[in-house]
Amino acid sequence: MGPEHEKDLLKLLQENAKLSYETLATMLGEEVETVRQRVESWEQDGIIRGYAAIVNWDRVDEDRVTAIIEVTVIPQRSVGFDEVARRIYRFPEVQAVLLLSGSYDLQVVVEGHRIQEVARFVSERLAAIDFIQSTTTHFILKTYKVDGVVLEDGDDDQRLVITP
Amino acid sequence: MIDWGNRLSPLAQNVPPSGIRRFFDLAETMEDVISLGVGEPDFVTPWHIREAGLYALERGMTSYTANAGLLSLRIAIAEYLRTRFGLHYSPGTDVLVTVGGSEAIDLALRVMVRPGDRVLIPEPTYVAYRPLIQLAGGVPLSIALRPETGFRLAAEDLLAAAELGARTIILCNPNNPTGAVIDRLGLERLAQVIEKLDLLVICDEIYAEILYGVDYTSLASCSGMRERTVVVGGFSKAFAMTGWRLGYACGPDVIIQSMLRVHQYTMLCAPVMAQMAALEALDTGLADVSVMVAEYDRRRRLIVHGMNALGLPTSDPQGAFYAFPDIRSTGMTSNAFAEDLLVRAKVAVVPGSVFGRPGEGFVRCSYATGIDQLEKAIERVRQYLRAGGG
Ligand SMILES: Cc1ncc(COP(=O)(O)O)c(C=O)c1O
C-alpha cells in the first residue's frame, strides 16, 4: 500500500471507524488482507489509539459540563512543560491537554457533572500543582461542531429522487 | 372549448414525454427509497463558493451583466480551459456564459441546425439532446453504441454513419449514463472522420473534471476540431453547483456570436450572483473538486465491486458519477427491472433505455450518494435478486 493510500485509509477510519475491512479495501482498491494488516500494525504501534463514537452529549446528559481552562506555567529549571502536562493529564476528569503558543501555555479540557464539580477540580487540584501560575476557566455553553462533525441536525437531502 | 391540439406548437407537442418523469412520479409516492437515480452531486457547493455568492448579494450586485457574462468570468473560463485542456479561446468573442450547460446545448443546436438537418447522437447518451434537436428543427439520428466497446464511439461507427448525411454530431464525454471516457487516441481518430464528413460538433464536457485515473482530452484540442466544435461546460457537476444554473459554451467566434444573438433576447444574461460564485470556483475551487472526486472514486469502486459480485456485470466507469450495470441476465427489460426494483426493493435506478434504445439491458446507478446509502442499496439489490427478482 502506498503512502497516499495509507493516509486515505486513516482518514476513512477517522471519519467512520465502523467500515468493514472489506468495504475499506474495495474503496481503496486494495486487498482485504493488506488493509487488515495495515490497521492491525497501526493499532500495535499506537498510531491508531482507539475507536470512539462521536456523541452529542448535550442530548443525553443534561448535567454534564465541559470547561476549557487556560493555564499559565512558571518556567522552571529541570521541570519542562511536559512534566506539568503529565501531572495534569493523569486526572481522569481531564479530557485533553494541549501545549499552545500565545498568551497562555496549556489548554486543559475538563469534564464534570456540575459546574461546582469542575470549579472544585480547578481550585483544589489544578491550581494546587506546583509551577502553575494562573488558570482561566471557560465553561462551554453549546457545542456546534466537534472533530469535524456538525452536531446540529442538518437539512435532509434536498435533491429530487430521480434527475437526468 | 379551446382546441389545444390545434393551438399549441406541434414542435412542443411532439416532444416525447421523459422516461425519467414516470419513475420520478412513482418513486415520489414511496417512502424509504434509496435513490441511485440522482444525476447531481450529493455535496453542497463548497462554502467559500457559496460565500462569494452571498458577498455579491451583500455588495448589492443584483443587476444584469454583459449579455455574454462578466468579462472577468469569461477571462477566467478561457484561462481555465487553456491551462487545463490546452484550449485557446478569446474571452471577448469565443466564450458565452449561459444558464447551465443546458442553455449552452440548446443555443448551440438552435444556431448550428438548419431546418431538416440531421444530427447524430451516439446513444446511450444524455436525455436532453434528442428533444432539443427536434425543437431546433433538426432530425436526431442515433448511432448505436455497443457494450463490447464500452459504449465508446469509435471512428468506424462514425464512418458507417456517413451515408446518413448528417451535418452535426453531439458527443457527451465523459458520458452520462455510462461513465465512459474516450481517450486522446480515440478522439484523434474520430476527428479525422469528423473532418472527412464535414460535421460540426457539440461536445458536452460538463463532467470533464470528474475523472478516475485517466487523462482528459477535449475533442476541440484534436487536429482540425477547434474551428468546428462548440465545447459545452459548466459548474453544476464539478463544483456541485447544480442549483446555481451556470454553464458556458466556447467555440469559433461565428458560432458563439450567433448564440449570443439568441441568448441576449431569450436570457439576457446568466444570474450575476451565480457568475460571482463561479469566479470564486475557478479561482480557488479546484482543490475542493479533487476532494469530491476522491470521494466519488471510493464509492465508484464500492458500487462496481458490489454489482459485479451480484452477477450484474459492470465495467469500470472512467468519468462522471454513474455506473451502468448490465441487467440482461435477469431476462427483464431495463424498464421492467427498474420498476420492479423500485417497488419491491425500494431502490431507484434509471432504466438504460431512457438514454436511447441502445441503453436497453442496462440501468444507470448514480453513486453521488453516501457510502452508507450505497452499501444499503447494494444489500437490497442482493436480497431482491436472491428472492428471485428478475
Ligand atoms: C451530460 C450532461 N450535460 C448537461 C447537463 C446539464 O447541466 P447544467 O446543470 O449545467 O444545465 C447534465 C445534467 O445532468 C448532463 O448530465
Coordinates of C-alpha atoms and ligand atoms in Angstrom, one line a residue:
Chain A
M1 CA 0.0 0.0 0.0
G2 CA 1.4 3.4 -1.0
P3 CA 1.7 6.3 1.5
E4 CA -1.2 8.1 -0.2
H5 CA -3.5 5.2 0.3
E6 CA -2.3 4.8 3.9
K7 CA -3.3 8.3 4.6
D8 CA -6.6 7.8 2.9
L9 CA -7.2 4.7 4.9
L10 CA -6.5 6.6 8.2
K11 CA -8.8 9.4 7.1
L12 CA -11.6 6.9 6.2
L13 CA -11.3 5.3 9.6
Q14 CA -11.2 8.6 11.3
E15 CA -14.5 9.5 9.6
N16 CA -16.1 6.2 10.2
A17 CA -14.3 3.5 12.2
K18 CA -17.2 1.1 11.6
L19 CA -16.5 0.5 8.0
S20 CA -15.5 -3.2 7.5
Y21 CA -12.1 -4.2 6.2
E22 CA -13.9 -5.5 3.0
T23 CA -15.5 -2.1 2.4
L24 CA -12.3 -0.2 3.1
A25 CA -10.4 -2.5 0.8
T26 CA -12.9 -2.1 -2.0
M27 CA -13.0 1.6 -1.7
L28 CA -9.2 1.9 -1.9
G29 CA -8.7 -0.8 -4.5
E30 CA -6.5 -2.8 -2.1
E31 CA -6.6 -6.4 -0.9
V32 CA -8.6 -7.1 2.3
E33 CA -5.6 -8.7 3.9
T34 CA -3.4 -5.8 3.2
V35 CA -5.8 -3.4 4.8
R36 CA -6.3 -5.7 7.8
Q37 CA -2.5 -6.0 8.4
R38 CA -2.0 -2.3 8.0
V39 CA -4.7 -1.4 10.5
E40 CA -3.5 -4.0 13.0
S41 CA 0.0 -2.8 12.8
W42 CA -1.1 0.8 13.4
E43 CA -3.1 -0.4 16.4
Q44 CA 0.1 -2.1 17.7
D45 CA 2.3 0.9 17.0
G46 CA -0.1 3.2 18.7
I47 CA -0.7 5.2 15.6
I48 CA -4.3 4.3 16.0
R49 CA -5.1 5.0 19.7
G50 CA -8.6 3.7 19.8
Y51 CA -12.0 3.9 18.2
A52 CA -14.7 6.1 19.6
A53 CA -18.2 7.3 18.9
I54 CA -18.8 11.0 18.5
V55 CA -21.6 11.6 21.0
N56 CA -23.8 14.6 21.2
W57 CA -23.8 14.7 25.0
D58 CA -26.0 17.7 25.1
R59 CA -28.8 15.5 24.1
V60 CA -28.1 12.8 26.7
D61 CA -26.8 14.1 29.9
E62 CA -28.2 17.4 31.0
D63 CA -25.9 17.8 34.0
R64 CA -22.7 17.3 32.1
V65 CA -20.5 20.3 31.8
T66 CA -17.2 20.8 30.0
A67 CA -14.7 23.6 30.6
I68 CA -11.7 24.8 28.7
I69 CA -9.1 26.0 31.1
E70 CA -6.2 28.2 30.1
V71 CA -3.2 27.5 32.3
T72 CA 0.0 29.5 32.5
V73 CA 3.1 27.8 33.9
I74 CA 6.1 29.4 35.6
P75 CA 9.1 28.2 33.6
Q76 CA 11.4 26.4 36.0
R77 CA 14.7 24.7 35.5
S78 CA 14.5 21.0 35.3
V79 CA 10.7 20.9 35.1
G80 CA 9.6 21.4 31.5
F81 CA 6.1 21.8 30.2
D82 CA 6.0 18.1 29.7
E83 CA 6.2 17.3 33.3
V84 CA 3.5 19.8 34.2
A85 CA 1.3 18.5 31.4
R86 CA 1.7 14.9 32.7
R87 CA 0.6 15.9 36.2
I88 CA -2.5 17.4 34.7
Y89 CA -3.5 14.7 32.3
R90 CA -3.3 11.9 34.9
F91 CA -6.6 13.2 36.4
P92 CA -9.4 11.2 34.9
E93 CA -11.6 14.4 34.7
V94 CA -9.2 15.8 32.1
Q95 CA -10.2 15.0 28.6
A96 CA -7.4 16.9 26.7
V97 CA -4.2 18.8 27.4
L98 CA -2.5 20.8 24.7
L99 CA 0.6 23.0 24.7
L100 CA 0.0 26.2 22.8
S101 CA 1.9 29.2 21.6
G102 CA 0.5 32.5 22.6
S103 CA -0.7 34.2 25.8
Y104 CA -1.0 31.1 27.9
D105 CA 0.7 27.8 27.9
L106 CA -1.5 24.8 28.4
Q107 CA -5.1 24.3 27.4
V108 CA -6.9 21.8 29.5
V109 CA -10.3 20.3 28.8
V110 CA -12.2 19.1 31.8
E111 CA -15.5 17.3 32.1
G112 CA -17.7 17.1 35.1
H113 CA -21.2 16.7 36.3
R114 CA -22.0 20.1 37.6
I115 CA -20.3 23.5 37.4
Q116 CA -19.4 23.1 41.1
E117 CA -17.6 19.9 40.5
V118 CA -15.4 21.4 37.7
A119 CA -14.9 24.5 39.8
R120 CA -13.7 22.4 42.7
F121 CA -11.4 20.5 40.4
V122 CA -9.8 23.7 39.2
S123 CA -9.3 25.3 42.6
E124 CA -8.3 22.2 44.6
R125 CA -6.4 20.1 42.1
L126 CA -5.2 22.2 39.2
A127 CA -4.3 25.4 40.9
A128 CA -2.5 23.4 43.6
I129 CA 0.0 21.9 41.2
D130 CA 3.5 23.4 41.6
F131 CA 4.6 25.8 38.9
I132 CA 1.1 26.6 37.8
Q133 CA 0.8 30.4 37.9
S134 CA -2.7 31.0 36.9
T135 CA -5.9 29.5 35.4
T136 CA -8.8 30.9 33.5
T137 CA -11.8 28.7 33.2
H138 CA -14.3 28.9 30.3
F139 CA -17.5 26.8 30.5
I140 CA -18.8 25.5 27.2
L141 CA -22.3 26.6 26.6
K142 CA -23.1 24.8 23.4
T143 CA -21.2 22.6 21.0
Y144 CA -21.8 23.1 17.3
K145 CA -19.1 21.1 15.7
V146 CA -16.6 18.7 17.1
D147 CA -13.9 16.5 15.4
G148 CA -15.2 17.7 12.0
V149 CA -18.7 16.6 12.7
V150 CA -21.6 19.1 12.9
L151 CA -23.8 18.2 15.9
E152 CA -26.9 20.2 14.9
D153 CA -29.4 18.4 12.8
G154 CA -28.8 19.3 9.2
D155 CA -31.2 19.7 6.4
D156 CA -32.2 16.5 4.7
D157 CA -31.1 15.7 1.2
Q158 CA -32.9 18.3 -0.9
R159 CA -32.4 16.7 -4.2
L160 CA -35.2 15.2 -6.3
V161 CA -35.3 11.4 -6.2
I162 CA -34.5 11.0 -9.8
T163 CA -32.9 13.6 -12.1
P164 CA -31.4 13.2 -15.6
Chain B
M1 CA -63.6 24.8 -25.5
I2 CA -60.2 25.7 -26.9
D3 CA -58.9 23.1 -29.2
W4 CA -55.4 22.9 -27.7
G5 CA -54.2 20.4 -30.2
N6 CA -54.7 23.0 -32.9
R7 CA -53.4 25.9 -30.9
L8 CA -50.2 24.8 -29.3
S9 CA -46.9 24.4 -31.3
P10 CA -46.6 21.0 -32.8
L11 CA -42.9 21.2 -32.1
A12 CA -43.6 21.4 -28.4
Q13 CA -46.4 18.8 -28.5
N14 CA -44.1 16.4 -30.3
V15 CA -41.5 16.4 -27.6
P16 CA -41.7 12.9 -26.3
P17 CA -42.6 12.5 -22.6
S18 CA -39.5 12.0 -20.4
G19 CA -38.8 8.4 -19.5
I20 CA -37.4 9.7 -16.2
R21 CA -40.6 11.5 -15.3
R22 CA -42.6 8.4 -14.9
F23 CA -40.2 6.9 -12.5
F24 CA -39.9 10.1 -10.6
D25 CA -43.7 10.1 -10.1
L26 CA -43.7 6.6 -8.9
A27 CA -40.7 7.0 -6.5
E28 CA -42.2 10.2 -5.1
T29 CA -45.2 8.3 -3.7
M30 CA -43.0 5.8 -1.8
E31 CA -41.2 6.0 1.5
D32 CA -37.8 4.8 2.5
V33 CA -36.5 4.7 -1.1
I34 CA -32.7 4.7 -1.6
S35 CA -32.1 6.6 -4.7
L36 CA -29.3 5.8 -7.1
G37 CA -31.2 7.8 -9.6
V38 CA -29.9 11.3 -8.9
G39 CA -27.9 12.9 -11.6
E40 CA -26.3 15.6 -9.4
P41 CA -23.7 15.7 -6.7
D42 CA -24.8 15.0 -3.1
F43 CA -22.3 17.5 -1.9
V44 CA -23.4 21.0 -1.1
T45 CA -21.5 23.8 -3.0
P46 CA -18.2 24.3 -1.1
W47 CA -18.6 27.1 1.5
H48 CA -16.2 29.6 0.0
I49 CA -18.0 29.5 -3.3
R50 CA -21.4 30.0 -1.5
E51 CA -19.8 32.8 0.4
A52 CA -18.7 34.5 -2.8
G53 CA -22.3 34.4 -4.0
L54 CA -23.6 35.8 -0.7
Y55 CA -20.9 38.5 -0.7
A56 CA -22.0 39.5 -4.2
L57 CA -25.6 40.0 -2.9
E58 CA -24.4 41.9 0.1
R59 CA -22.5 44.3 -2.1
G60 CA -25.7 44.9 -4.0
M61 CA -24.7 43.0 -7.1
T62 CA -28.2 42.5 -8.3
S63 CA -28.3 43.8 -11.8
Y64 CA -27.8 42.4 -15.3
T65 CA -24.3 41.7 -16.5
A66 CA -23.0 41.9 -20.1
N67 CA -25.1 39.6 -22.3
A68 CA -22.1 37.2 -22.7
G69 CA -21.4 37.2 -19.0
L70 CA -19.0 39.1 -16.8
L71 CA -15.8 39.7 -18.7
S72 CA -13.8 38.7 -15.6
L73 CA -15.6 35.3 -15.6
R74 CA -15.1 34.8 -19.3
I75 CA -11.4 35.6 -18.9
A76 CA -11.3 33.0 -16.0
I77 CA -13.1 30.4 -18.1
A78 CA -10.7 30.9 -21.1
E79 CA -7.7 30.7 -18.7
Y80 CA -9.1 27.6 -17.1
L81 CA -9.6 25.9 -20.4
R82 CA -6.2 26.9 -21.6
T83 CA -4.3 25.6 -18.6
R84 CA -6.4 22.5 -18.1
F85 CA -7.1 21.3 -21.6
G86 CA -4.8 23.3 -23.8
L87 CA -7.8 25.1 -25.5
H88 CA -7.5 28.6 -26.8
Y89 CA -10.5 30.9 -26.7
S90 CA -10.6 34.6 -26.7
P91 CA -12.8 35.9 -23.8
G92 CA -14.1 38.7 -25.9
T93 CA -15.6 36.7 -28.7
D94 CA -15.4 33.0 -28.1
V95 CA -16.9 32.5 -24.7
L96 CA -20.5 32.7 -23.7
V97 CA -21.7 32.3 -20.1
T98 CA -25.1 30.5 -20.0
V99 CA -27.8 29.4 -17.7
G100 CA -26.4 26.0 -17.1
G101 CA -24.8 23.7 -19.7
S102 CA -28.4 23.1 -20.7
E103 CA -28.8 26.5 -22.2
A104 CA -25.5 26.2 -24.0
I105 CA -26.6 23.0 -25.6
D106 CA -29.9 24.5 -26.6
L107 CA -28.3 27.6 -28.1
A108 CA -25.7 25.6 -29.9
L109 CA -28.3 23.4 -31.6
R110 CA -30.5 26.4 -32.5
V111 CA -27.6 28.1 -34.2
M112 CA -25.9 25.1 -35.8
V113 CA -29.0 23.2 -37.0
R114 CA -30.9 24.3 -40.1
P115 CA -34.4 23.1 -40.8
G116 CA -34.4 19.4 -41.5
D117 CA -30.6 18.9 -40.7
R118 CA -29.7 15.6 -39.4
V119 CA -27.9 15.4 -36.1
L120 CA -26.0 12.4 -34.9
I121 CA -26.3 11.3 -31.3
P122 CA -24.3 8.3 -30.3
E123 CA -26.6 6.5 -27.7
P124 CA -26.9 5.8 -24.8
T125 CA -26.4 9.5 -24.0
Y126 CA -27.8 12.4 -22.1
V127 CA -31.6 12.7 -22.3
A128 CA -31.8 16.3 -23.4
Y129 CA -30.1 16.1 -26.8
R130 CA -32.9 14.4 -28.8
P131 CA -35.7 16.7 -27.8
L132 CA -33.5 19.8 -28.1
I133 CA -32.6 18.7 -31.7
Q134 CA -36.2 18.3 -32.5
L135 CA -37.1 21.7 -31.0
A136 CA -34.3 23.2 -33.1
G137 CA -36.0 21.8 -36.2
G138 CA -33.4 19.1 -36.7
V139 CA -33.8 15.3 -37.1
P140 CA -32.0 13.2 -34.5
L141 CA -30.2 10.1 -35.8
S142 CA -29.0 7.6 -33.3
I143 CA -25.7 5.8 -33.6
A144 CA -26.0 2.6 -31.5
L145 CA -23.0 2.2 -29.2
R146 CA -22.2 -1.3 -28.1
P147 CA -21.4 -2.7 -24.7
E148 CA -18.5 -4.7 -26.3
T149 CA -16.7 -1.4 -27.0
G150 CA -17.5 0.0 -23.6
F151 CA -20.2 2.3 -25.2
R152 CA -17.4 4.4 -26.7
L153 CA -17.9 5.9 -30.1
A154 CA -15.2 4.6 -32.5
A155 CA -14.1 6.1 -35.8
E156 CA -15.6 3.1 -37.6
D157 CA -19.1 3.7 -36.1
L158 CA -19.0 7.2 -37.4
L159 CA -17.8 6.2 -40.8
A160 CA -20.6 3.7 -41.0
A161 CA -23.0 6.6 -40.4
A162 CA -21.6 8.6 -43.3
E163 CA -24.4 7.7 -45.6
L164 CA -27.0 9.2 -43.2
G165 CA -26.0 12.6 -44.5
A166 CA -25.7 14.2 -41.1
R167 CA -24.3 17.7 -40.6
T168 CA -23.7 17.8 -36.9
I169 CA -22.9 15.4 -34.0
I170 CA -23.4 15.8 -30.3
L171 CA -20.8 14.0 -28.1
C172 CA -21.1 13.6 -24.4
N173 CA -17.6 12.9 -23.0
P174 CA -17.3 11.8 -20.2
N175 CA -20.6 10.1 -20.8
N176 CA -23.9 10.3 -18.9
P177 CA -25.1 7.5 -18.3
T178 CA -22.2 5.1 -19.0
G179 CA -19.3 6.9 -17.4
A180 CA -17.2 6.0 -20.4
V181 CA -14.4 8.4 -21.5
I182 CA -12.9 8.5 -25.0
D183 CA -9.2 8.9 -24.8
R184 CA -6.9 11.1 -26.9
L185 CA -6.2 8.4 -29.5
G186 CA -9.9 7.6 -29.9
L187 CA -10.7 11.3 -30.3
E188 CA -7.9 11.9 -32.8
R189 CA -9.3 9.0 -34.9
L190 CA -12.8 10.4 -34.6
A191 CA -11.5 13.9 -35.5
Q192 CA -10.3 12.6 -38.9
V193 CA -13.7 11.1 -39.7
I194 CA -15.5 14.2 -38.5
E195 CA -13.4 16.3 -40.8
K196 CA -13.9 14.0 -43.7
L197 CA -17.7 14.1 -43.2
D198 CA -17.5 17.8 -42.6
L199 CA -19.5 17.6 -39.4
L200 CA -20.0 20.3 -36.9
V201 CA -19.6 19.1 -33.3
I202 CA -21.2 19.9 -30.0
C203 CA -19.0 18.4 -27.3
D204 CA -20.6 18.3 -23.9
E205 CA -17.7 18.2 -21.5
I206 CA -19.6 19.0 -18.3
Y207 CA -18.1 16.0 -16.5
A208 CA -14.6 16.7 -17.6
E209 CA -13.3 17.4 -14.1
I210 CA -14.8 14.1 -12.7
L211 CA -12.3 11.5 -13.8
Y212 CA -10.7 8.4 -12.3
G213 CA -7.1 7.9 -13.1
V214 CA -7.4 8.9 -16.8
D215 CA -6.1 12.0 -18.5
Y216 CA -8.7 14.1 -20.2
T217 CA -8.5 15.3 -23.8
S218 CA -11.0 17.8 -25.1
L219 CA -12.1 17.0 -28.6
A220 CA -11.6 20.6 -29.5
S221 CA -7.9 20.2 -28.9
C222 CA -7.6 17.5 -31.6
S223 CA -6.4 18.4 -35.1
G224 CA -8.9 20.4 -37.1
M225 CA -11.5 20.3 -34.4
R226 CA -11.4 23.8 -32.9
E227 CA -12.9 25.5 -35.9
R228 CA -15.9 23.2 -36.0
T229 CA -16.6 22.4 -32.3
V230 CA -18.6 24.0 -29.6
V231 CA -17.4 22.9 -26.2
V232 CA -20.1 22.9 -23.5
G233 CA -19.0 23.1 -19.9
G234 CA -20.5 24.1 -16.6
F235 CA -20.2 24.4 -12.9
S236 CA -23.0 22.1 -11.9
K237 CA -21.2 18.8 -11.7
A238 CA -17.5 19.6 -10.9
F239 CA -18.3 22.2 -8.2
A240 CA -21.6 20.8 -7.0
M241 CA -23.4 23.9 -8.2
T242 CA -26.5 22.4 -10.0
G243 CA -28.9 24.9 -8.4
W244 CA -26.9 27.9 -9.4
R245 CA -27.7 27.3 -13.0
L246 CA -24.4 28.3 -14.6
G247 CA -22.5 26.9 -17.6
Y248 CA -20.7 28.1 -20.7
A249 CA -20.1 27.5 -24.3
C250 CA -16.8 28.1 -26.1
G251 CA -16.1 27.8 -29.8
P252 CA -15.4 29.6 -33.0
D253 CA -16.5 33.3 -32.8
V254 CA -19.0 32.9 -35.6
I255 CA -20.9 30.3 -33.7
I256 CA -20.6 31.9 -30.3
Q257 CA -21.6 35.3 -31.6
S258 CA -24.7 33.8 -33.2
M259 CA -25.5 32.0 -29.9
L260 CA -25.1 35.3 -28.2
R261 CA -27.6 36.9 -30.6
V262 CA -30.2 34.4 -29.4
H263 CA -29.1 34.4 -25.8
Q264 CA -29.4 38.2 -25.5
Y265 CA -33.1 38.0 -26.2
T266 CA -34.1 34.7 -24.6
M267 CA -32.0 35.0 -21.4
L268 CA -30.4 38.5 -21.4
C269 CA -27.7 37.2 -19.2
A270 CA -26.9 34.5 -16.6
P271 CA -27.6 35.4 -12.9
V272 CA -25.0 37.7 -11.6
M273 CA -24.5 36.1 -8.1
A274 CA -24.0 32.7 -9.8
Q275 CA -21.4 34.3 -12.0
M276 CA -19.6 35.8 -9.0
A277 CA -19.7 32.4 -7.3
A278 CA -18.4 30.7 -10.4
L279 CA -15.5 33.2 -10.5
E280 CA -14.5 32.1 -7.0
A281 CA -14.9 28.4 -8.0
L282 CA -12.4 28.8 -10.9
D283 CA -10.1 30.9 -8.7
T284 CA -9.7 28.6 -5.7
G285 CA -12.3 25.8 -6.1
L286 CA -10.3 23.1 -7.9
A287 CA -8.9 21.8 -4.6
D288 CA -12.5 21.1 -3.5
V289 CA -13.1 19.3 -6.8
S290 CA -10.3 16.9 -6.1
V291 CA -11.6 16.1 -2.6
M292 CA -15.1 15.4 -4.1
V293 CA -13.6 13.3 -6.9
A294 CA -11.6 11.2 -4.4
E295 CA -14.8 10.5 -2.6
Y296 CA -16.7 9.6 -5.8
D297 CA -13.8 7.3 -6.7
R298 CA -14.2 5.3 -3.4
R299 CA -17.9 5.0 -4.0
R300 CA -17.3 4.0 -7.6
R301 CA -15.2 1.1 -6.5
L302 CA -17.8 0.1 -4.0
I303 CA -20.7 0.0 -6.4
V304 CA -18.8 -1.6 -9.3
H305 CA -17.5 -4.3 -7.0
G306 CA -20.9 -4.7 -5.4
M307 CA -22.8 -5.0 -8.7
N308 CA -20.3 -7.4 -10.2
A309 CA -20.4 -9.6 -7.1
L310 CA -24.2 -9.7 -7.5
G311 CA -23.8 -11.1 -11.0
L312 CA -24.7 -7.8 -12.8
P313 CA -21.6 -7.2 -14.9
T314 CA -20.5 -3.6 -14.5
S315 CA -17.4 -2.1 -16.2
D316 CA -15.2 0.5 -14.5
P317 CA -16.6 3.9 -15.3
Q318 CA -13.7 6.4 -16.0
G319 CA -15.6 9.6 -15.5
A320 CA -18.8 11.2 -14.2
F321 CA -20.6 9.5 -11.3
Y322 CA -22.6 6.8 -12.9
A323 CA -22.2 3.0 -13.1
F324 CA -24.0 1.2 -15.8
P325 CA -24.7 -2.4 -14.8
D326 CA -25.7 -5.0 -17.4
I327 CA -29.0 -6.5 -16.2
R328 CA -29.7 -8.7 -19.2
S329 CA -29.2 -11.8 -17.2
T330 CA -32.4 -11.1 -15.4
G331 CA -34.3 -11.5 -18.6
M332 CA -36.2 -8.3 -18.0
T333 CA -36.2 -5.1 -19.9
S334 CA -34.4 -2.3 -18.2
N335 CA -37.7 -0.5 -17.7
A336 CA -39.4 -3.5 -16.1
F337 CA -36.3 -4.2 -13.9
A338 CA -36.1 -0.7 -12.7
E339 CA -39.8 -0.6 -11.9
D340 CA -39.7 -3.9 -10.1
L341 CA -36.6 -3.0 -8.1
L342 CA -38.2 0.3 -7.1
V343 CA -41.5 -1.3 -5.9
R344 CA -40.0 -4.5 -4.3
A345 CA -36.6 -3.4 -3.1
K346 CA -37.1 0.3 -2.8
V347 CA -34.0 1.2 -4.7
A348 CA -34.4 3.7 -7.5
V349 CA -32.2 3.3 -10.6
V350 CA -32.8 4.7 -14.1
P351 CA -33.5 2.3 -17.0
G352 CA -30.9 2.5 -19.7
S353 CA -33.5 2.7 -22.4
V354 CA -34.3 6.2 -21.2
F355 CA -30.9 7.2 -22.7
G356 CA -31.7 5.8 -26.1
R357 CA -32.7 2.3 -27.3
P358 CA -29.0 1.1 -27.3
G359 CA -29.1 1.5 -23.5
E360 CA -31.6 -1.3 -23.2
G361 CA -30.5 -4.1 -21.0
F362 CA -28.6 -1.7 -18.6
V363 CA -29.5 0.6 -15.8
R364 CA -27.8 3.7 -14.6
C365 CA -26.8 3.8 -11.0
S366 CA -25.6 7.2 -9.7
Y367 CA -23.0 6.9 -6.9
A368 CA -23.4 10.6 -6.0
T369 CA -24.7 9.3 -2.7
G370 CA -23.2 8.5 0.7
I371 CA -21.3 5.2 1.4
D372 CA -23.9 4.1 3.9
Q373 CA -26.7 4.5 1.4
L374 CA -24.7 2.8 -1.3
E375 CA -24.0 -0.2 0.9
K376 CA -27.6 -0.4 1.9
A377 CA -28.7 -0.2 -1.7
I378 CA -26.4 -3.0 -2.8
E379 CA -27.7 -5.1 0.0
R380 CA -31.3 -4.5 -1.1
V381 CA -30.5 -5.4 -4.6
R382 CA -28.8 -8.6 -3.3
Q383 CA -31.9 -9.6 -1.4
Y384 CA -34.1 -8.7 -4.4
L385 CA -32.1 -10.9 -6.7
R386 CA -31.9 -13.7 -4.2
A387 CA -35.7 -13.6 -3.7
G388 CA -36.0 -14.3 -7.4
G389 CA -36.3 -10.8 -8.6
G390 CA -35.5 -10.6 -12.3
Ligands
LIG1 C1 -24.3 15.3 -19.9 C2 -25.0 16.5 -19.3 N1 -25.0 17.7 -19.9 C3 -25.6 18.7 -19.4 C4 -26.3 18.7 -18.2 C5 -27.0 19.9 -17.7 O1 -26.2 20.5 -16.7 P1 -26.5 22.0 -16.3 O2 -26.9 21.9 -14.8 O3 -25.2 22.7 -16.5 O4 -27.6 22.6 -17.1 C6 -26.3 17.5 -17.5 C7 -27.1 17.4 -16.2 O5 -27.5 16.3 -15.8 C8 -25.7 16.4 -18.0 O6 -25.7 15.2 -17.4

